[in-house]
Amino acid sequence: MAQPAPTKPLGGLRVLDLATLFAGPLAATMLGDFGADVVKVEHPTRPDPSRGHGPSKDGVGLWWKLLGRNKRTMTLDLSTPGGRDTLLRLAATADVIVENFRPGTLEKWGLGWEELSAANPRLVLARVTGFGQFGPYARRPGFGTLAEAMSGFAAITGDPQGPPTLPPFGLADSIAGLATAYAVLTALAARDRTGRGQVVDMAIIEPILTVLGPQPLWYDQLGHVQPRTGNRSTNNAPRNTYRTADGGWVAVSTSAQSIAERVMRLVGRPELIDEPWFGTGAGRARHADVLDGAVGAWIARHTRAEVIDAFEQAEAAVAPVQDVRDVMADPQYAALDTITTVDDPELGPLRMQNVLFRLSETPGGIGWAGRPHGADTDAVLTELGLCPEEISTLRKEGAL
């Protein structure tokens, strides 16, 4: 498998992805999408568990095809002497290492920051863990689910009369993955000025707090604790999902005052605009029952297509509630090429999410989907300067 083209914006960067499951590997995926040469390093007998997560086809995990795209794959047991020495040699050629072992694990193997930075003073080491590298929880097992609970996300999600609700996907992990990619690029920019690498300490429990907005500030200054409000907002109304006459659902947002007024005119209730409470988002939120009743009754008399068309004509904000079948057929996503096709030697054409954003001059791209376990081991080690006999010795040792 050829290395990514050096003309891409991150071409020339080498990333060693030692992480498993989602946050760390996703960060490496984001870097690979824009040209970094990402080498996925997996244990010889215990590959990244994402290979077995979720549905598979012909025994091939589909989640891995997405998470492993644009990565070359090799095996290495870092706990063996040969694995340790080989990793240090790889580190000397790398710009970035992404890892998510529990704090102290790399150090136990003689691969801590002291050893890695000695091998390569320009190296950036991104350490992605549930709780960070220090503090009372640092050595606990940490997953995104725990971050979704600890951060306050679950507490404000779901029906007010129901239990706190967790997302049915890796929300906190994904946010942390994107934040890690940003942190790595920030550290690389600093390296351009100082000539020195550094450690990125990414705790999965932290980035989701930023996404949750000003809750800590509200509590600090006002003692305010955001309640669970279901689909409603305490900041504006109408804001909800509404069922259409043909059994579909749409979501309506009125964050702007002008949009709220257009919606009420559209649904035939312009008199509500003149109510004294209508002039602020908070005032409208306190009268959400009235506004939801007006909007919901109108929407219930029309099909989803009619609702979307009428809102578009009125320049009001609406979107269909779509499942993945709708997403795959949506004309806006099609125009953006958000779901793109990747040819895969194992499974044939695969449709998956495209790169995260578009650049006008140096776009990213997907060269290949996730590769088989250890498919590029010999190629990577040969590039490193190991001869066939040395590679064979490492295999006999169990390092590969």
mmCIF file of C-alpha atoms in Angstrom:
data_model
loop_
_atom_site.group_PDB
_atom_site.id
_atom_site.type_symbol
_atom_site.label_atom_id
_atom_site.label_comp_id
_atom_site.label_asym_id
_atom_site.label_seq_id
_atom_site.Cartn_x
_atom_site.Cartn_y
_atom_site.Cartn_z
ATOM 1 C CA MET A 1 0.000 0.000 0.000
ATOM 2 C CA ALA A 2 1.565 3.235 -1.184
ATOM 3 C CA GLN A 3 2.127 6.109 1.201
ATOM 4 C CA PRO A 4 -0.206 9.141 0.880
ATOM 5 C CA ALA A 5 0.674 11.719 -1.749
ATOM 6 C CA PRO A 6 3.039 14.408 -0.362
ATOM 7 C CA THR A 7 1.054 17.124 -2.157
ATOM 8 C CA LYS A 8 -1.773 16.904 0.373
ATOM 9 C CA PRO A 9 -1.721 19.478 3.188
ATOM 10 C CA LEU A 10 -0.339 17.040 5.782
ATOM 11 C CA GLY A 11 1.851 15.191 3.316
ATOM 12 C CA GLY A 12 5.255 14.400 4.762
ATOM 13 C CA LEU A 13 3.945 13.905 8.297
ATOM 14 C CA ARG A 14 4.219 10.429 9.776
ATOM 15 C CA VAL A 15 1.800 9.349 12.488
ATOM 16 C CA LEU A 16 2.055 6.156 14.520
ATOM 17 C CA ASP A 17 -1.411 5.146 15.716
ATOM 18 C CA LEU A 18 -0.974 2.926 18.778
ATOM 19 C CA ALA A 19 -4.478 3.596 20.098
ATOM 20 C CA THR A 20 -7.524 1.315 20.136
ATOM 21 C CA LEU A 21 -11.240 1.846 19.876
ATOM 22 C CA PHE A 22 -12.371 5.301 19.013
ATOM 23 C CA ALA A 23 -11.030 8.640 20.231
ATOM 24 C CA GLY A 24 -7.321 8.133 19.513
ATOM 25 C CA PRO A 25 -7.772 6.192 16.272
ATOM 26 C CA LEU A 26 -10.293 8.761 14.999
ATOM 27 C CA ALA A 27 -7.754 11.546 15.537
ATOM 28 C CA ALA A 28 -5.266 9.595 13.432
ATOM 29 C CA THR A 29 -7.924 9.027 10.772
ATOM 30 C CA MET A 30 -8.549 12.771 10.525
ATOM 31 C CA LEU A 31 -4.826 13.361 9.997
ATOM 32 C CA GLY A 32 -4.593 10.588 7.420
ATOM 33 C CA ASP A 33 -7.526 12.027 5.481
ATOM 34 C CA PHE A 34 -5.401 15.062 4.688
ATOM 35 C CA GLY A 35 -2.232 13.301 3.696
ATOM 36 C CA ALA A 36 -0.380 12.164 6.810
ATOM 37 C CA ASP A 37 1.278 8.764 6.497
ATOM 38 C CA VAL A 38 -0.546 6.953 9.299
ATOM 39 C CA VAL A 39 0.841 3.618 10.404
ATOM 40 C CA LYS A 40 -1.595 1.680 12.565
ATOM 41 C CA VAL A 41 0.344 -0.416 15.083
ATOM 42 C CA GLU A 42 -1.689 -3.301 16.539
ATOM 43 C CA HIS A 43 -0.891 -6.181 18.845
ATOM 44 C CA PRO A 44 -0.106 -9.370 16.879
ATOM 45 C CA THR A 45 -2.928 -11.376 18.455
ATOM 46 C CA ARG A 46 -5.214 -8.652 19.910
ATOM 47 C CA PRO A 47 -6.041 -6.197 17.131
ATOM 48 C CA ASP A 48 -7.986 -2.984 17.600
ATOM 49 C CA PRO A 49 -11.397 -4.087 18.971
ATOM 50 C CA SER A 50 -13.129 -1.776 16.487
ATOM 51 C CA ARG A 51 -12.468 -4.488 13.897
ATOM 52 C CA GLY A 52 -15.121 -6.543 15.682
ATOM 53 C CA HIS A 53 -17.538 -3.793 16.737
ATOM 54 C CA GLY A 54 -20.937 -3.679 15.084
ATOM 55 C CA PRO A 55 -22.077 -5.455 11.919
ATOM 56 C CA SER A 56 -19.665 -7.252 9.620
ATOM 57 C CA LYS A 57 -19.833 -8.551 6.076
ATOM 58 C CA ASP A 58 -18.141 -11.805 5.075
ATOM 59 C CA GLY A 59 -16.363 -11.724 8.429
ATOM 60 C CA VAL A 60 -14.928 -8.245 7.807
ATOM 61 C CA GLY A 61 -15.852 -5.547 10.348
ATOM 62 C CA LEU A 62 -17.411 -2.537 8.653
ATOM 63 C CA TRP A 63 -16.659 -0.008 11.403
ATOM 64 C CA TRP A 64 -12.961 -0.715 10.909
ATOM 65 C CA LYS A 65 -13.278 0.051 7.200
ATOM 66 C CA LEU A 66 -14.203 3.611 8.200
ATOM 67 C CA LEU A 67 -11.915 4.062 11.202
ATOM 68 C CA GLY A 68 -8.940 2.403 9.516
ATOM 69 C CA ARG A 69 -9.079 4.263 6.227
ATOM 70 C CA ASN A 70 -5.898 5.861 4.916
ATOM 71 C CA LYS A 71 -3.846 3.852 7.428
ATOM 72 C CA ARG A 72 -1.186 1.273 6.756
ATOM 73 C CA THR A 73 -1.353 -1.568 9.243
ATOM 74 C CA MET A 74 1.410 -3.414 11.036
ATOM 75 C CA THR A 75 1.703 -5.614 14.113
ATOM 76 C CA LEU A 76 4.056 -5.065 17.040
ATOM 77 C CA ASP A 77 4.006 -6.312 20.625
ATOM 78 C CA LEU A 78 5.370 -3.334 22.525
ATOM 79 C CA SER A 79 5.869 -5.364 25.701
ATOM 80 C CA THR A 80 8.615 -7.492 24.113
ATOM 81 C CA PRO A 81 12.249 -6.325 23.842
ATOM 82 C CA GLY A 82 12.136 -6.494 20.066
ATOM 83 C CA GLY A 83 8.835 -4.643 19.962
ATOM 84 C CA ARG A 84 10.162 -1.909 22.233
ATOM 85 C CA ASP A 85 13.322 -1.442 20.188
ATOM 86 C CA THR A 86 11.386 -1.412 16.927
ATOM 87 C CA LEU A 87 8.922 1.158 18.256
ATOM 88 C CA LEU A 88 11.798 3.433 19.269
ATOM 89 C CA ARG A 89 13.236 3.120 15.764
ATOM 90 C CA LEU A 90 9.834 3.955 14.299
ATOM 91 C CA ALA A 91 9.494 6.893 16.689
ATOM 92 C CA ALA A 92 12.749 8.312 15.395
ATOM 93 C CA THR A 93 11.137 8.585 11.938
ATOM 94 C CA ALA A 94 7.737 9.848 13.124
ATOM 95 C CA ASP A 95 6.220 13.251 13.794
ATOM 96 C CA VAL A 96 3.339 12.073 15.967
ATOM 97 C CA ILE A 97 2.432 9.108 18.155
ATOM 98 C CA VAL A 98 -1.166 8.653 19.284
ATOM 99 C CA GLU A 99 -1.723 6.264 22.205
ATOM 100 C CA ASN A 100 -4.477 5.513 24.693
ATOM 101 C CA PHE A 101 -2.963 3.073 27.170
ATOM 102 C CA ARG A 102 -3.673 3.640 30.849
ATOM 103 C CA PRO A 103 -1.194 6.085 32.415
ATOM 104 C CA GLY A 104 2.026 4.318 33.271
ATOM 105 C CA THR A 105 1.714 1.531 30.693
ATOM 106 C CA LEU A 106 4.183 2.936 28.162
ATOM 107 C CA GLU A 107 6.531 3.769 31.009
ATOM 108 C CA LYS A 108 6.330 0.159 32.230
ATOM 109 C CA TRP A 109 7.536 -0.977 28.798
ATOM 110 C CA GLY A 110 10.375 1.551 28.706
ATOM 111 C CA LEU A 111 8.519 3.648 26.133
ATOM 112 C CA GLY A 112 7.576 6.694 28.185
ATOM 113 C CA TRP A 113 8.068 10.298 27.139
ATOM 114 C CA GLU A 114 11.640 10.304 28.354
ATOM 115 C CA GLU A 115 12.637 7.436 26.065
ATOM 116 C CA LEU A 116 10.525 8.551 23.106
ATOM 117 C CA SER A 117 11.720 12.156 23.184
ATOM 118 C CA ALA A 118 15.311 10.949 23.499
ATOM 119 C CA ALA A 119 14.792 8.948 20.305
ATOM 120 C CA ASN A 120 13.189 11.952 18.599
ATOM 121 C CA PRO A 121 13.167 15.386 20.285
ATOM 122 C CA ARG A 122 10.730 16.685 17.621
ATOM 123 C CA LEU A 123 8.116 14.039 18.396
ATOM 124 C CA VAL A 124 4.577 14.963 19.474
ATOM 125 C CA LEU A 125 3.055 12.335 21.775
ATOM 126 C CA ALA A 126 -0.744 12.486 22.004
ATOM 127 C CA ARG A 127 -1.978 10.622 25.076
ATOM 128 C CA VAL A 128 -5.737 10.032 24.949
ATOM 129 C CA THR A 129 -7.316 8.594 28.093
ATOM 130 C CA GLY A 130 -10.640 8.712 29.861
ATOM 131 C CA PHE A 131 -9.514 10.943 32.707
ATOM 132 C CA GLY A 132 -6.103 12.367 31.784
ATOM 133 C CA GLN A 133 -2.598 11.564 32.963
ATOM 134 C CA PHE A 134 -3.018 12.661 36.591
ATOM 135 C CA GLY A 135 -5.677 13.142 39.250
ATOM 136 C CA PRO A 136 -7.642 10.707 41.436
ATOM 137 C CA TYR A 137 -9.352 8.951 38.499
ATOM 138 C CA ALA A 138 -6.353 8.781 36.147
ATOM 139 C CA ARG A 139 -5.787 5.035 36.412
ATOM 140 C CA ARG A 140 -9.443 4.043 36.108
ATOM 141 C CA PRO A 141 -10.644 2.390 32.892
ATOM 142 C CA GLY A 142 -12.213 5.189 30.878
ATOM 143 C CA PHE A 143 -14.681 5.141 27.995
ATOM 144 C CA GLY A 144 -16.777 7.745 26.248
ATOM 145 C CA THR A 145 -19.927 6.546 28.002
ATOM 146 C CA LEU A 146 -18.432 7.594 31.329
ATOM 147 C CA ALA A 147 -17.620 11.028 29.922
ATOM 148 C CA GLU A 148 -21.178 11.429 28.655
ATOM 149 C CA ALA A 149 -22.398 10.689 32.176
ATOM 150 C CA MET A 150 -19.805 12.703 34.139
ATOM 151 C CA SER A 151 -19.882 15.809 31.961
ATOM 152 C CA GLY A 152 -23.558 16.599 32.451
ATOM 153 C CA PHE A 153 -24.593 15.525 28.956
ATOM 154 C CA ALA A 154 -26.778 12.619 30.121
ATOM 155 C CA ALA A 155 -28.339 14.737 32.862
ATOM 156 C CA ILE A 156 -29.806 17.212 30.360
ATOM 157 C CA THR A 157 -30.713 14.662 27.670
ATOM 158 C CA GLY A 158 -34.050 12.864 27.409
ATOM 159 C CA ASP A 159 -37.624 13.407 28.516
ATOM 160 C CA PRO A 160 -38.032 15.506 31.680
ATOM 161 C CA GLN A 161 -39.998 12.686 33.314
ATOM 162 C CA GLY A 162 -37.646 9.967 32.123
ATOM 163 C CA PRO A 163 -34.158 8.820 33.053
ATOM 164 C CA PRO A 164 -30.932 10.551 32.002
ATOM 165 C CA THR A 165 -30.195 9.424 28.463
ATOM 166 C CA LEU A 166 -26.940 8.275 26.883
ATOM 167 C CA PRO A 167 -26.331 8.672 23.135
ATOM 168 C CA PRO A 168 -26.540 5.474 21.044
ATOM 169 C CA PHE A 169 -23.145 6.181 19.441
ATOM 170 C CA GLY A 170 -19.647 7.269 20.482
ATOM 171 C CA LEU A 171 -20.346 10.949 21.061
ATOM 172 C CA ALA A 172 -17.714 11.812 23.685
ATOM 173 C CA ASP A 173 -15.108 9.654 21.933
ATOM 174 C CA SER A 174 -15.765 11.371 18.613
ATOM 175 C CA ILE A 175 -15.572 14.859 20.133
ATOM 176 C CA ALA A 176 -12.314 13.894 21.844
ATOM 177 C CA GLY A 177 -10.968 12.474 18.585
ATOM 178 C CA LEU A 178 -11.585 15.719 16.748
ATOM 179 C CA ALA A 179 -10.125 17.697 19.644
ATOM 180 C CA THR A 180 -7.037 15.475 19.630
ATOM 181 C CA ALA A 181 -6.441 16.078 15.930
ATOM 182 C CA TYR A 182 -6.673 19.832 16.615
ATOM 183 C CA ALA A 183 -4.314 19.504 19.591
ATOM 184 C CA VAL A 184 -1.772 17.574 17.530
ATOM 185 C CA LEU A 185 -1.768 20.217 14.800
ATOM 186 C CA THR A 186 -1.382 22.924 17.460
ATOM 187 C CA ALA A 187 1.622 21.099 18.925
ATOM 188 C CA LEU A 188 3.126 20.702 15.459
ATOM 189 C CA ALA A 189 2.693 24.430 14.812
ATOM 190 C CA ALA A 190 4.532 25.123 18.077
ATOM 191 C CA ARG A 191 7.278 22.712 16.996
ATOM 192 C CA ASP A 192 7.769 24.753 13.847
ATOM 193 C CA ARG A 193 8.742 27.681 16.087
ATOM 194 C CA THR A 194 10.620 25.916 18.869
ATOM 195 C CA GLY A 195 12.021 22.851 17.135
ATOM 196 C CA ARG A 196 10.788 20.676 20.013
ATOM 197 C CA GLY A 197 7.951 18.250 20.342
ATOM 198 C CA GLN A 198 5.735 17.913 23.406
ATOM 199 C CA VAL A 199 3.065 15.796 25.089
ATOM 200 C CA VAL A 200 -0.650 16.276 24.380
ATOM 201 C CA ASP A 201 -2.688 15.172 27.408
ATOM 202 C CA MET A 202 -6.260 14.620 26.186
ATOM 203 C CA ALA A 203 -8.882 13.505 28.723
ATOM 204 C CA ILE A 204 -12.083 12.310 27.057
ATOM 205 C CA ILE A 205 -14.133 13.845 29.894
ATOM 206 C CA GLU A 206 -13.024 17.374 28.929
ATOM 207 C CA PRO A 207 -13.856 18.242 25.273
ATOM 208 C CA ILE A 208 -17.512 17.297 25.699
ATOM 209 C CA LEU A 209 -17.765 19.990 28.389
ATOM 210 C CA THR A 210 -16.848 22.612 25.802
ATOM 211 C CA VAL A 211 -19.555 21.315 23.465
ATOM 212 C CA LEU A 212 -22.120 21.509 26.263
ATOM 213 C CA GLY A 213 -21.749 25.284 26.360
ATOM 214 C CA PRO A 214 -21.865 27.707 29.305
ATOM 215 C CA GLN A 215 -23.328 25.398 31.961
ATOM 216 C CA PRO A 216 -20.393 25.862 34.403
ATOM 217 C CA LEU A 217 -20.541 29.632 33.927
ATOM 218 C CA TRP A 218 -24.290 29.707 34.562
ATOM 219 C CA TYR A 219 -23.853 27.680 37.724
ATOM 220 C CA ASP A 220 -20.876 29.717 38.909
ATOM 221 C CA GLN A 221 -22.601 33.061 38.483
ATOM 222 C CA LEU A 222 -26.268 32.218 39.031
ATOM 223 C CA GLY A 223 -26.440 28.809 40.682
ATOM 224 C CA HIS A 224 -28.416 27.728 37.622
ATOM 225 C CA VAL A 225 -28.566 23.996 36.820
ATOM 226 C CA GLN A 226 -29.812 23.281 33.297
ATOM 227 C CA PRO A 227 -32.853 20.985 33.473
ATOM 228 C CA ARG A 228 -33.752 18.094 31.213
ATOM 229 C CA THR A 229 -36.241 19.475 28.657
ATOM 230 C CA GLY A 230 -36.561 16.764 26.011
ATOM 231 C CA ASN A 231 -36.618 18.299 22.540
ATOM 232 C CA ARG A 232 -37.495 21.712 23.885
ATOM 233 C CA SER A 233 -35.054 24.503 24.687
ATOM 234 C CA THR A 234 -35.066 26.926 27.604
ATOM 235 C CA ASN A 235 -33.675 29.578 25.249
ATOM 236 C CA ASN A 236 -36.287 29.721 22.488
ATOM 237 C CA ALA A 237 -39.516 28.263 21.148
ATOM 238 C CA PRO A 238 -41.003 26.767 19.095
ATOM 239 C CA ARG A 239 -38.174 24.230 19.032
ATOM 240 C CA ASN A 240 -39.234 20.614 18.788
ATOM 241 C CA THR A 241 -39.936 17.673 16.533
ATOM 242 C CA TYR A 242 -43.400 17.465 15.010
ATOM 243 C CA ARG A 243 -45.251 14.645 13.265
ATOM 244 C CA THR A 244 -46.577 15.196 9.759
ATOM 245 C CA ALA A 245 -49.804 13.925 8.203
ATOM 246 C CA ASP A 246 -48.007 11.073 6.423
ATOM 247 C CA GLY A 247 -46.298 9.817 9.573
ATOM 248 C CA GLY A 248 -42.970 11.542 9.057
ATOM 249 C CA TRP A 249 -41.224 13.886 11.447
ATOM 250 C CA VAL A 250 -39.655 17.308 11.070
ATOM 251 C CA ALA A 251 -37.557 19.460 13.376
ATOM 252 C CA VAL A 252 -38.183 23.188 13.714
ATOM 253 C CA SER A 253 -35.772 25.746 15.169
ATOM 254 C CA THR A 254 -36.471 29.415 15.910
ATOM 255 C CA SER A 255 -33.231 30.628 17.454
ATOM 256 C CA ALA A 256 -33.667 33.957 15.654
ATOM 257 C CA GLN A 257 -36.632 36.228 16.448
ATOM 258 C CA SER A 258 -37.335 36.835 12.759
ATOM 259 C CA ILE A 259 -37.580 33.086 12.116
ATOM 260 C CA ALA A 260 -40.010 32.646 15.020
ATOM 261 C CA GLU A 261 -42.240 35.343 13.550
ATOM 262 C CA ARG A 262 -42.163 33.744 10.092
ATOM 263 C CA VAL A 263 -43.148 30.376 11.538
ATOM 264 C CA MET A 264 -46.160 31.806 13.345
ATOM 265 C CA ARG A 265 -47.336 33.602 10.225
ATOM 266 C CA LEU A 266 -46.881 30.406 8.224
ATOM 267 C CA VAL A 267 -48.974 28.298 10.604
ATOM 268 C CA GLY A 268 -51.754 30.877 10.702
ATOM 269 C CA ARG A 269 -51.179 32.255 14.200
ATOM 270 C CA PRO A 270 -49.771 35.755 13.569
ATOM 271 C CA GLU A 271 -51.610 37.166 16.611
ATOM 272 C CA LEU A 272 -49.153 35.361 18.886
ATOM 273 C CA ILE A 273 -46.371 37.619 17.601
ATOM 274 C CA ASP A 274 -48.046 40.558 19.358
ATOM 275 C CA GLU A 275 -47.997 38.866 22.755
ATOM 276 C CA PRO A 276 -45.591 40.683 25.111
ATOM 277 C CA TRP A 277 -43.743 37.459 25.898
ATOM 278 C CA PHE A 278 -43.082 36.655 22.243
ATOM 279 C CA GLY A 279 -40.314 39.236 21.866
ATOM 280 C CA THR A 280 -37.607 37.169 23.569
ATOM 281 C CA GLY A 281 -36.463 33.589 23.207
ATOM 282 C CA ALA A 282 -36.802 32.971 26.925
ATOM 283 C CA GLY A 283 -40.325 34.389 26.887
ATOM 284 C CA ARG A 284 -41.312 32.127 24.041
ATOM 285 C CA ALA A 285 -39.743 29.152 25.832
ATOM 286 C CA ARG A 286 -41.996 29.821 28.853
ATOM 287 C CA HIS A 287 -45.004 29.536 26.527
ATOM 288 C CA ALA A 288 -43.787 26.506 24.613
ATOM 289 C CA ASP A 289 -47.065 24.641 25.139
ATOM 290 C CA VAL A 290 -48.964 27.327 23.233
ATOM 291 C CA LEU A 291 -46.399 27.569 20.442
ATOM 292 C CA ASP A 292 -45.935 23.818 20.107
ATOM 293 C CA GLY A 293 -49.692 23.418 19.921
ATOM 294 C CA ALA A 294 -49.968 25.945 17.095
ATOM 295 C CA VAL A 295 -47.037 24.616 15.088
ATOM 296 C CA GLY A 296 -47.812 20.961 15.754
ATOM 297 C CA ALA A 297 -51.450 21.290 14.701
ATOM 298 C CA TRP A 298 -50.513 22.911 11.408
ATOM 299 C CA ILE A 299 -47.773 20.421 10.607
ATOM 300 C CA ALA A 300 -50.083 17.497 11.438
ATOM 301 C CA ARG A 301 -52.366 18.567 8.577
ATOM 302 C CA HIS A 302 -49.626 18.416 5.938
ATOM 303 C CA THR A 303 -47.287 15.814 4.524
ATOM 304 C CA ARG A 304 -43.598 16.062 5.250
ATOM 305 C CA ALA A 305 -42.857 17.207 1.701
ATOM 306 C CA GLU A 306 -45.538 19.912 1.965
ATOM 307 C CA VAL A 307 -44.156 21.101 5.295
ATOM 308 C CA ILE A 308 -40.594 21.316 3.991
ATOM 309 C CA ASP A 309 -41.735 23.185 0.887
ATOM 310 C CA ALA A 310 -43.878 25.655 2.826
ATOM 311 C CA PHE A 311 -41.140 26.393 5.355
ATOM 312 C CA GLU A 312 -38.659 26.896 2.531
ATOM 313 C CA GLN A 313 -40.981 29.333 0.803
ATOM 314 C CA ALA A 314 -41.443 31.210 4.079
ATOM 315 C CA GLU A 315 -37.661 31.224 4.720
ATOM 316 C CA ALA A 316 -38.223 29.479 8.032
ATOM 317 C CA ALA A 317 -35.889 26.846 9.482
ATOM 318 C CA VAL A 318 -36.958 23.222 9.218
ATOM 319 C CA ALA A 319 -35.360 19.866 8.498
ATOM 320 C CA PRO A 320 -36.714 16.360 8.060
ATOM 321 C CA VAL A 321 -35.894 13.853 10.797
ATOM 322 C CA GLN A 322 -33.931 11.385 8.709
ATOM 323 C CA ASP A 323 -32.620 7.903 9.306
ATOM 324 C CA VAL A 324 -29.600 6.563 7.455
ATOM 325 C CA ARG A 325 -31.721 5.531 4.473
ATOM 326 C CA ASP A 326 -32.823 9.130 4.015
ATOM 327 C CA VAL A 327 -29.277 10.417 4.528
ATOM 328 C CA MET A 328 -27.954 8.178 1.761
ATOM 329 C CA ALA A 329 -30.548 9.601 -0.653
ATOM 330 C CA ASP A 330 -30.532 13.239 0.489
ATOM 331 C CA PRO A 331 -29.795 15.644 -2.394
ATOM 332 C CA GLN A 332 -27.819 18.113 -0.251
ATOM 333 C CA TYR A 333 -25.508 15.403 1.031
ATOM 334 C CA ALA A 334 -25.213 14.154 -2.546
ATOM 335 C CA ALA A 335 -24.243 17.607 -3.798
ATOM 336 C CA LEU A 336 -21.545 17.865 -1.125
ATOM 337 C CA ASP A 337 -20.352 14.292 -1.763
ATOM 338 C CA THR A 338 -20.700 13.776 1.974
ATOM 339 C CA ILE A 339 -21.229 10.066 1.402
ATOM 340 C CA THR A 340 -18.556 8.991 -1.045
ATOM 341 C CA THR A 341 -17.602 5.670 -2.621
ATOM 342 C CA VAL A 342 -14.326 3.910 -1.853
ATOM 343 C CA ASP A 343 -13.181 0.815 -3.731
ATOM 344 C CA ASP A 344 -12.065 -1.913 -1.357
ATOM 345 C CA PRO A 345 -10.153 -5.080 -2.322
ATOM 346 C CA GLU A 346 -12.012 -7.154 0.268
ATOM 347 C CA LEU A 347 -15.602 -5.951 -0.082
ATOM 348 C CA GLY A 348 -15.774 -4.014 -3.335
ATOM 349 C CA PRO A 349 -17.299 -0.503 -3.513
ATOM 350 C CA LEU A 350 -18.053 0.943 -0.063
ATOM 351 C CA ARG A 351 -20.077 4.048 0.646
ATOM 352 C CA MET A 352 -18.917 5.944 3.727
ATOM 353 C CA GLN A 353 -18.579 9.470 5.122
ATOM 354 C CA ASN A 354 -16.152 11.633 3.179
ATOM 355 C CA VAL A 355 -13.391 13.742 4.756
ATOM 356 C CA LEU A 356 -14.561 16.215 7.364
ATOM 357 C CA PHE A 357 -14.225 19.444 5.373
ATOM 358 C CA ARG A 358 -13.348 20.758 1.926
ATOM 359 C CA LEU A 359 -10.222 22.776 1.097
ATOM 360 C CA SER A 360 -10.232 24.716 -2.164
ATOM 361 C CA GLU A 361 -6.530 24.260 -2.983
ATOM 362 C CA THR A 362 -5.270 21.181 -1.108
ATOM 363 C CA PRO A 363 -8.232 18.874 -0.498
ATOM 364 C CA GLY A 364 -8.106 15.715 1.522
ATOM 365 C CA GLY A 365 -9.298 12.371 0.270
ATOM 366 C CA ILE A 366 -9.729 8.681 0.967
ATOM 367 C CA GLY A 367 -7.098 6.498 -0.644
ATOM 368 C CA TRP A 368 -8.291 3.215 0.830
ATOM 369 C CA ALA A 369 -10.587 1.780 3.473
ATOM 370 C CA GLY A 370 -9.372 -0.063 6.570
ATOM 371 C CA ARG A 371 -6.710 -2.638 5.732
ATOM 372 C CA PRO A 372 -6.425 -6.219 7.043
ATOM 373 C CA HIS A 373 -4.651 -6.773 10.348
ATOM 374 C CA GLY A 374 -0.893 -6.463 9.875
ATOM 375 C CA ALA A 375 -1.117 -6.147 6.084
ATOM 376 C CA ASP A 376 1.782 -3.689 5.794
ATOM 377 C CA THR A 377 4.102 -4.952 8.532
ATOM 378 C CA ASP A 378 6.901 -6.102 6.254
ATOM 379 C CA ALA A 379 6.677 -3.000 4.048
ATOM 380 C CA VAL A 380 6.891 -0.585 6.993
ATOM 381 C CA LEU A 381 9.795 -2.449 8.582
ATOM 382 C CA THR A 382 11.639 -2.664 5.286
ATOM 383 C CA GLU A 383 11.282 1.113 4.878
ATOM 384 C CA LEU A 384 12.734 1.387 8.372
ATOM 385 C CA GLY A 385 15.828 -0.432 7.164
ATOM 386 C CA LEU A 386 15.242 -3.887 8.602
ATOM 387 C CA CYS A 387 16.386 -6.781 6.457
ATOM 388 C CA PRO A 388 14.322 -9.965 5.961
ATOM 389 C CA GLU A 389 16.395 -11.822 8.538
ATOM 390 C CA GLU A 390 15.722 -9.150 11.197
ATOM 391 C CA ILE A 391 12.000 -9.230 10.441
ATOM 392 C CA SER A 392 12.027 -13.011 10.699
ATOM 393 C CA THR A 393 13.793 -12.828 14.068
ATOM 394 C CA LEU A 394 11.146 -10.439 15.393
ATOM 395 C CA ARG A 395 8.442 -12.831 14.249
ATOM 396 C CA LYS A 396 10.083 -15.756 15.991
ATOM 397 C CA GLU A 397 10.333 -13.665 19.175
ATOM 398 C CA GLY A 398 6.591 -12.938 18.995
ATOM 399 C CA ALA A 399 7.183 -9.209 18.552
ATOM 400 C CA LEU A 400 5.261 -9.166 15.248
#
